[in-house]
Amino acid sequence: MTTRDRVVTGGVALGARAGRLNSFLSATGKNVEQLMPPWGEAIWHEFIKITEELFLQNDEQWRLEDIAHTKGIRVDKLGETKRLIDQSNSLRIGRIDQIDQLIAQLANEQTGRRPHVHLSETVGEMIDRICILLLKVEGAVDPEARDLAERKFKHLTRSLDLTLFAILEGRAVLPPSGNFKIYRPLKGESDD
């Protein structure tokens, strides 16, 4: 099964909504396939699977945010929903990190050229933004907002292709991946 076949037949969980995501992944796979090392096929399949999961996680998080913003929501329901949003966000960040780990495997095997492209965001972060843009395109009521989301989506997917080319050609310096949270007590809380 080729990369393109996996994208087209994958995404069963996404159902009818998978079309746009799979089209994007298929085009990206086709674009980078010529540079993919033979051992990279398995990594690419995993990349696609995690990207689909990330899209679904973003969709779930947006659904939860809609519930949290419901007018007249009970305080207990709001608290429960916010906890679910935190859990969803944690899963989303985990998937971004998984994508970055896969890309790092590809990048670590590329040698021979002096890297000269310093990336400002990780591939996982780019994929997360692409998933969010797809949700914005899908949910936009205003035609101007939808058009803007479409244009940003096209721009970002092209940027992703160029980023993957640079990584696979050994020309990219990946930014540090991983996440951390810093919690600071509110003023007055530490005075106990």
Short mmCIF file of C-alpha atoms in Angstrom, two decimals:
data_model
loop_
_atom_site.label_atom_id
_atom_site.label_comp_id
_atom_site.label_asym_id
_atom_site.label_seq_id
_atom_site.Cartn_x
_atom_site.Cartn_y
_atom_site.Cartn_z
CA MET A 1 0.00 0.00 0.00
CA THR A 2 1.49 3.36 -0.99
CA THR A 3 1.37 6.51 1.08
CA ARG A 4 -1.38 7.89 -1.14
CA ASP A 5 -3.47 4.71 -0.77
CA ARG A 6 -3.17 4.86 3.02
CA VAL A 7 -4.42 8.43 3.08
CA VAL A 8 -7.38 7.75 0.84
CA THR A 9 -8.45 4.58 2.66
CA GLY A 10 -7.50 5.81 6.13
CA GLY A 11 -9.61 8.13 8.19
CA VAL A 12 -12.57 5.81 8.60
CA ALA A 13 -13.30 7.43 11.97
CA LEU A 14 -13.48 10.81 10.29
CA GLY A 15 -16.35 9.72 8.05
CA ALA A 16 -17.61 12.23 5.52
CA ARG A 17 -15.56 15.00 7.13
CA ALA A 18 -12.34 13.23 6.14
CA GLY A 19 -12.41 14.43 2.54
CA ARG A 20 -10.62 17.70 3.02
CA LEU A 21 -8.12 16.35 5.54
CA ASN A 22 -7.36 13.31 3.39
CA SER A 23 -6.99 15.45 0.27
CA PHE A 24 -4.46 17.62 2.06
CA LEU A 25 -2.56 14.61 3.46
CA SER A 26 -2.60 12.84 0.11
CA ALA A 27 -1.21 15.88 -1.70
CA THR A 28 1.47 16.37 0.95
CA GLY A 29 2.36 12.67 0.82
CA LYS A 30 2.63 12.80 -2.96
CA ASN A 31 4.80 15.92 -2.75
CA VAL A 32 7.29 14.46 -0.28
CA GLU A 33 7.15 10.83 -1.44
CA GLN A 34 10.09 11.23 -3.83
CA LEU A 35 12.32 12.34 -0.93
CA MET A 36 11.05 9.78 1.59
CA PRO A 37 13.68 7.21 2.46
CA PRO A 38 12.50 3.58 2.12
CA TRP A 39 12.34 3.15 5.89
CA GLY A 40 10.27 6.35 6.15
CA GLU A 41 7.05 4.76 4.83
CA ALA A 42 6.10 3.32 8.25
CA ILE A 43 6.78 6.68 9.90
CA TRP A 44 4.60 8.41 7.30
CA HIS A 45 1.71 6.00 7.95
CA GLU A 46 1.94 6.74 11.67
CA PHE A 47 2.13 10.47 10.89
CA ILE A 48 -1.15 10.23 8.96
CA LYS A 49 -2.86 8.24 11.72
CA ILE A 50 -1.84 10.73 14.41
CA THR A 51 -2.84 13.69 12.20
CA GLU A 52 -6.32 12.19 11.83
CA GLU A 53 -6.49 11.73 15.60
CA LEU A 54 -5.36 15.33 16.11
CA PHE A 55 -8.12 16.57 13.81
CA LEU A 56 -10.71 14.61 15.79
CA GLN A 57 -9.25 15.90 19.07
CA ASN A 58 -9.50 19.49 17.84
CA ASP A 59 -13.09 18.85 16.78
CA GLU A 60 -13.92 17.44 20.22
CA GLN A 61 -12.27 20.39 21.93
CA TRP A 62 -14.27 22.86 19.83
CA ARG A 63 -17.47 20.99 20.71
CA LEU A 64 -16.60 21.25 24.40
CA GLU A 65 -15.79 24.96 24.07
CA ASP A 66 -19.22 25.48 22.47
CA ILE A 67 -20.82 23.82 25.50
CA ALA A 68 -18.76 25.97 27.89
CA HIS A 69 -19.90 29.12 26.08
CA THR A 70 -23.58 28.18 26.15
CA LYS A 71 -25.62 31.03 27.53
CA GLY A 72 -27.09 30.17 30.93
CA ILE A 73 -24.91 27.10 31.52
CA ARG A 74 -25.02 25.88 35.13
CA VAL A 75 -21.85 26.46 37.14
CA ASP A 76 -21.40 22.74 37.88
CA LYS A 77 -21.80 21.89 34.19
CA LEU A 78 -19.32 24.64 33.28
CA GLY A 79 -16.76 23.29 35.76
CA GLU A 80 -17.18 19.74 34.43
CA THR A 81 -16.87 20.97 30.84
CA LYS A 82 -13.73 22.99 31.62
CA ARG A 83 -12.13 19.89 33.15
CA LEU A 84 -12.97 17.97 29.97
CA ILE A 85 -11.47 20.79 27.90
CA ASP A 86 -8.25 20.53 29.94
CA GLN A 87 -8.14 16.76 29.38
CA SER A 88 -8.84 17.21 25.67
CA ASN A 89 -6.13 19.84 25.39
CA SER A 90 -3.66 17.53 27.11
CA LEU A 91 -4.44 14.80 24.56
CA ARG A 92 -4.13 17.34 21.73
CA ILE A 93 -0.69 18.46 22.94
CA GLY A 94 0.34 14.81 23.25
CA ARG A 95 -0.57 14.20 19.62
CA ILE A 96 1.37 17.28 18.52
CA ASP A 97 4.38 15.91 20.40
CA GLN A 98 3.92 12.48 18.76
CA ILE A 99 3.99 14.10 15.32
CA ASP A 100 7.14 16.01 16.26
CA GLN A 101 8.82 12.82 17.48
CA LEU A 102 8.06 11.10 14.17
CA ILE A 103 9.41 14.04 12.18
CA ALA A 104 12.51 14.10 14.38
CA GLN A 105 13.13 10.45 13.41
CA LEU A 106 13.06 11.46 9.75
CA ALA A 107 15.24 14.51 10.36
CA ASN A 108 17.83 12.60 12.38
CA GLU A 109 18.47 10.23 9.48
CA GLN A 110 19.17 13.02 7.00
CA THR A 111 22.85 13.85 6.78
CA GLY A 112 25.31 15.24 4.32
CA ARG A 113 24.04 18.78 3.96
CA ARG A 114 24.62 21.72 6.20
CA PRO A 115 21.23 22.78 7.60
CA HIS A 116 20.39 26.37 6.78
CA VAL A 117 16.64 26.66 7.30
CA HIS A 118 15.73 27.43 10.90
CA LEU A 119 12.11 26.54 11.50
CA SER A 120 10.05 28.75 13.79
CA GLU A 121 7.47 26.12 14.68
CA THR A 122 7.36 22.37 14.79
CA VAL A 123 5.60 20.26 12.17
CA GLY A 124 3.14 19.14 14.86
CA GLU A 125 2.26 22.76 15.58
CA MET A 126 1.73 23.38 11.86
CA ILE A 127 -0.51 20.32 11.56
CA ASP A 128 -2.50 21.52 14.59
CA ARG A 129 -3.05 24.90 12.92
CA ILE A 130 -4.08 23.18 9.67
CA CYS A 131 -6.65 21.07 11.55
CA ILE A 132 -8.04 24.20 13.22
CA LEU A 133 -8.23 26.00 9.86
CA LEU A 134 -10.18 23.07 8.40
CA LEU A 135 -12.64 23.35 11.29
CA LYS A 136 -12.91 27.11 10.69
CA VAL A 137 -13.58 26.57 6.98
CA GLU A 138 -16.22 24.00 7.85
CA GLY A 139 -17.89 26.14 10.51
CA ALA A 140 -17.65 29.58 8.94
CA VAL A 141 -21.02 31.17 8.27
CA ASP A 142 -19.65 34.39 6.85
CA PRO A 143 -18.35 33.93 3.27
CA GLU A 144 -15.48 36.38 3.87
CA ALA A 145 -14.36 34.48 6.96
CA ARG A 146 -14.54 31.19 5.07
CA ASP A 147 -12.53 32.65 2.19
CA LEU A 148 -9.85 33.93 4.58
CA ALA A 149 -9.67 30.54 6.33
CA GLU A 150 -9.38 28.84 2.91
CA ARG A 151 -6.55 31.13 1.84
CA LYS A 152 -4.71 30.61 5.14
CA PHE A 153 -5.23 26.86 4.82
CA LYS A 154 -3.70 26.81 1.32
CA HIS A 155 -0.79 28.97 2.43
CA LEU A 156 -0.07 26.84 5.49
CA THR A 157 -0.30 23.55 3.61
CA ARG A 158 2.22 24.86 1.08
CA SER A 159 4.44 26.00 3.96
CA LEU A 160 4.18 22.49 5.43
CA ASP A 161 5.25 20.96 2.10
CA LEU A 162 8.29 23.25 1.96
CA THR A 163 9.11 22.49 5.58
CA LEU A 164 8.94 18.74 4.96
CA PHE A 165 11.13 19.13 1.86
CA ALA A 166 13.72 21.00 3.92
CA ILE A 167 13.62 18.33 6.64
CA LEU A 168 13.87 15.40 4.22
CA GLU A 169 16.70 17.09 2.32
CA GLY A 170 18.57 17.64 5.59
CA ARG A 171 18.40 21.43 5.25
CA ALA A 172 16.23 22.20 8.30
CA VAL A 173 17.03 22.91 11.91
CA LEU A 174 14.01 21.82 13.90
CA PRO A 175 12.92 23.99 16.81
CA PRO A 176 12.82 22.40 20.25
CA SER A 177 9.65 20.37 20.67
CA GLY A 178 7.77 19.61 23.84
CA ASN A 179 5.57 21.62 26.11
CA PHE A 180 5.59 22.88 29.64
CA LYS A 181 3.23 24.80 31.84
CA ILE A 182 4.16 27.45 34.31
CA TYR A 183 1.56 28.20 36.91
CA ARG A 184 1.98 31.29 39.00
CA PRO A 185 -0.20 31.96 41.99
CA LEU A 186 -2.52 34.88 41.67
CA LYS A 187 -1.53 37.95 43.63
CA GLY A 188 -2.47 37.40 47.23
CA GLU A 189 -2.79 33.60 46.96
CA SER A 190 0.77 33.00 48.15
CA ASP A 191 0.24 35.17 51.24
CA ASP A 192 -1.37 32.29 53.20
#
